[in-house]
Amino acid sequence: VPASRILQFQDRPGILDLSWGHPAPSSLPVRPWLAATEASMQRFGPAALGYGYWPGPAPLTEWIGQRLGQTDLRPATSADVFVTAGASHALDLVCALRTSPGDIVLVDTPTYHLAIETIADHDVEIVGVPLDDGFIDPLAVGDVVAAARRAGRRVRLLYLVPTFNNPTGRSLPLERRHALVELARRERITLVEDDTYREMSYAGPAPASLWSLAGDADVIRIGSFAKSVAPGIRLGFINANPDLVGTLSRLGYVNSGGGVNHAAALTMATFGASGAFAEHVKGLRTRYRAQRDALVDALREAVPSLAVPSPDGGWFIWLPLPPGMTAATLLPLAEAAGVSFLPGSMFYVRGDDDSHVRLSFSMLSPSELAVAGHRLGAVIAGQSRRRPG
Amino acid sequence: VPASRILQFQDRPGILDLSWGHPAPSSLPVRPWLAATEASMQRFGPAALGYGYWPGPAPLTEWIGQRLGQTDLRPATSADVFVTAGASHALDLVCALRTSPGDIVLVDTPTYHLAIETIADHDVEIVGVPLDDGFIDPLAVGDVVAAARRAGRRVRLLYLVPTFNNPTGRSLPLERRHALVELARRERITLVEDDTYREMSYAGPAPASLWSLAGDADVIRIGSFAKSVAPGIRLGFINANPDLVGTLSRLGYVNSGGGVNHAAALTMATFGASGAFAEHVKGLRTRYRAQRDALVDALREAVPSLAVPSPDGGWFIWLPLPPGMTAATLLPLAEAAGVSFLPGSMFYVRGDDDSHVRLSFSMLSPSELAVAGHRLGAVIAGQSRRRPG
């Protein structure tokens, strides 16, 4: 069996590919996860393989709640947690429960391109939110909501990645978080907070989540173990009010099949409780910090005039191209030079802004990233020089 | 942590509970599954934990196709298979893709009660099909479809469990299968064949699936490893035409998260290829045959006048109560005598037939099942005697 039909990732010989938001294979905890599987089987016995408790087994939902107490402003309780088969599954569930065909769903600008696809599968109209100073503008969002409602449209969800955003790597400032929560409360919209990258923080604790600041506003936080442990285990969670957790637990297919990824959930509970998770994440932070720096340093060295951001967390550099240059024109030149990326236009609902590229530093080693940064920098510098006065 | 928040199953002291369609804990392959996990990690390394190939990894989709060649009329190819997180997840996906709110969805009479819930989550109207001689009547179904369409309604799916049915344990006769496939072709409706119990056959091979007989009719087969391996691993599959497999693979949330249960899928591929699956299923057949016989024998002994069916496969006995007795009136008396079950009315869309009870023989030992059968039989016999004339 060729590797290409086991994983999504497709190797392109000769290309250092910065387009995949996937973990470095060597970072995946193959042996620790196997050890946790064995310990879980020993601890729970046949209960590790039975029909699981609807919202996820208590050992995991309780551990998640406690862990959030260390990585966020406040902990959750197990009544606030529903275990999902990954963050993408969580978003799909939220859309299934909280949208109807024809609704408007607001999304961050720019935003995670595959979230756009996931939301679009629910036959809704997706509208990017207006920005102010590069961040979501709560007042302007209020105007968009009001105008849509005057036109008879239903607007119930706003999806965003406020912390170590995909693709920008940036985090929403605290005052904007408060303003957004206030908007949600006032306009009775639900904030769907994709918090996938919280554990991937490289400069101290991640910012307080919207969920932690919500008060009586409706915030649904989506969490994931795809970045902090492994994508292939398909584990994430929804952290929301107990009503939503109850609604999810009563879904027909959850009632029929039990907890949506029971055996993996108990392994994760064991991996967490043993301290192996905290140890692993510590190592990942060191690793990804070094990978980020390798790519940032190479780009800054190759094109000193370029404003290369160095994100405090996550897996991505959102690189602004020199004025007049588009990602679409850069891509074939970059690939000819042996490096690739995703064009910025992919992260906009209408694809109308192609002034940036998204560079993932998650998958390659520091030395590969240094080469990739120099290759890409050389192409950008060469194109800039060719541009008339 | 009390066991009650790890599993769905809730123990009721003093009651031999025949209501759960769950495997016997002692039947779950804890050690063999752990060994397969270890072998999979060794064989695939980090690829066991990465973002998985969209329709499921080729080692599993190919093995499933081959296995069907041994348990069904013909094998499938890997292009016909999409790996799901269980059969319930598969049914939910099919409904999400193939129904719109307001559609009519036809279901078998009686049918799996939690499938009714799963389908109902999609805001459709569910209609039980008419029967003839105790089995689905294809001609009458054609009339139902025609009448609904004349009334401007859309009818696209017919869900059924044709093989070792839940709750009846019965299998649709071959000539009805052919007639049903012909109806599906003629009326352009899709048969959703829940084939969860195929491996649980106790009297020779299971009947040919609707999928294997389909020709150019549209049949979506749903398969599961919940009964043949373990529910907690959350693995099943959709076996359908490559177009549907492609559509599933292109779902936003599958594109975002990769194969929906990647690590477990590779463990299953290893469990299958090693021969451990075939060996395990062989043991299960012996076990469940003995469990079935223990319950059937006890019931026949306790109430000789009762027509106790002995199914050729699956996990359930669909027990007809004496004339005039309903499951609802029997249930409290049975529980007072230390035995429980699910009333037959739960398996009808309108709940209007309560003349049977569903007895699961999957979870208890032969000796417990013998006691349960005698307890239930004694209550039924006692009630029958009390009945006037």
PDB file of C-alpha atoms in Angstrom, chain B residues 106 129-132 136-147 183 186:
ATOM      1  CA  LEU B 106     -39.537   4.944   4.837  1.00  0.00           C
ATOM      2  CA  VAL B 129     -43.643   0.294   5.419  1.00  0.00           C
ATOM      3  CA  PRO B 130     -46.604  -2.054   4.954  1.00  0.00           C
ATOM      4  CA  LEU B 131     -46.040  -5.771   5.495  1.00  0.00           C
ATOM      5  CA  ASP B 132     -47.230  -8.920   3.856  1.00  0.00           C
ATOM      6  CA  ILE B 136     -41.889  -5.797   3.917  1.00  0.00           C
ATOM      7  CA  ASP B 137     -44.279  -5.782   0.948  1.00  0.00           C
ATOM      8  CA  PRO B 138     -42.519  -4.223  -2.072  1.00  0.00           C
ATOM      9  CA  LEU B 139     -45.719  -3.713  -4.075  1.00  0.00           C
ATOM     10  CA  ALA B 140     -47.455  -1.945  -1.210  1.00  0.00           C
ATOM     11  CA  VAL B 141     -44.346   0.177  -0.652  1.00  0.00           C
ATOM     12  CA  GLY B 142     -44.585   1.224  -4.292  1.00  0.00           C
ATOM     13  CA  ASP B 143     -48.153   2.366  -3.639  1.00  0.00           C
ATOM     14  CA  VAL B 144     -47.055   4.361  -0.586  1.00  0.00           C
ATOM     15  CA  VAL B 145     -44.318   6.040  -2.605  1.00  0.00           C
ATOM     16  CA  ALA B 146     -46.683   6.834  -5.464  1.00  0.00           C
ATOM     17  CA  ALA B 147     -49.311   8.297  -3.127  1.00  0.00           C
ATOM     18  CA  LEU B 183     -38.726  -1.499  -6.541  1.00  0.00           C
ATOM     19  CA  ARG B 186     -38.066   1.453 -10.652  1.00  0.00           C
TER      20      ARG B 186
END
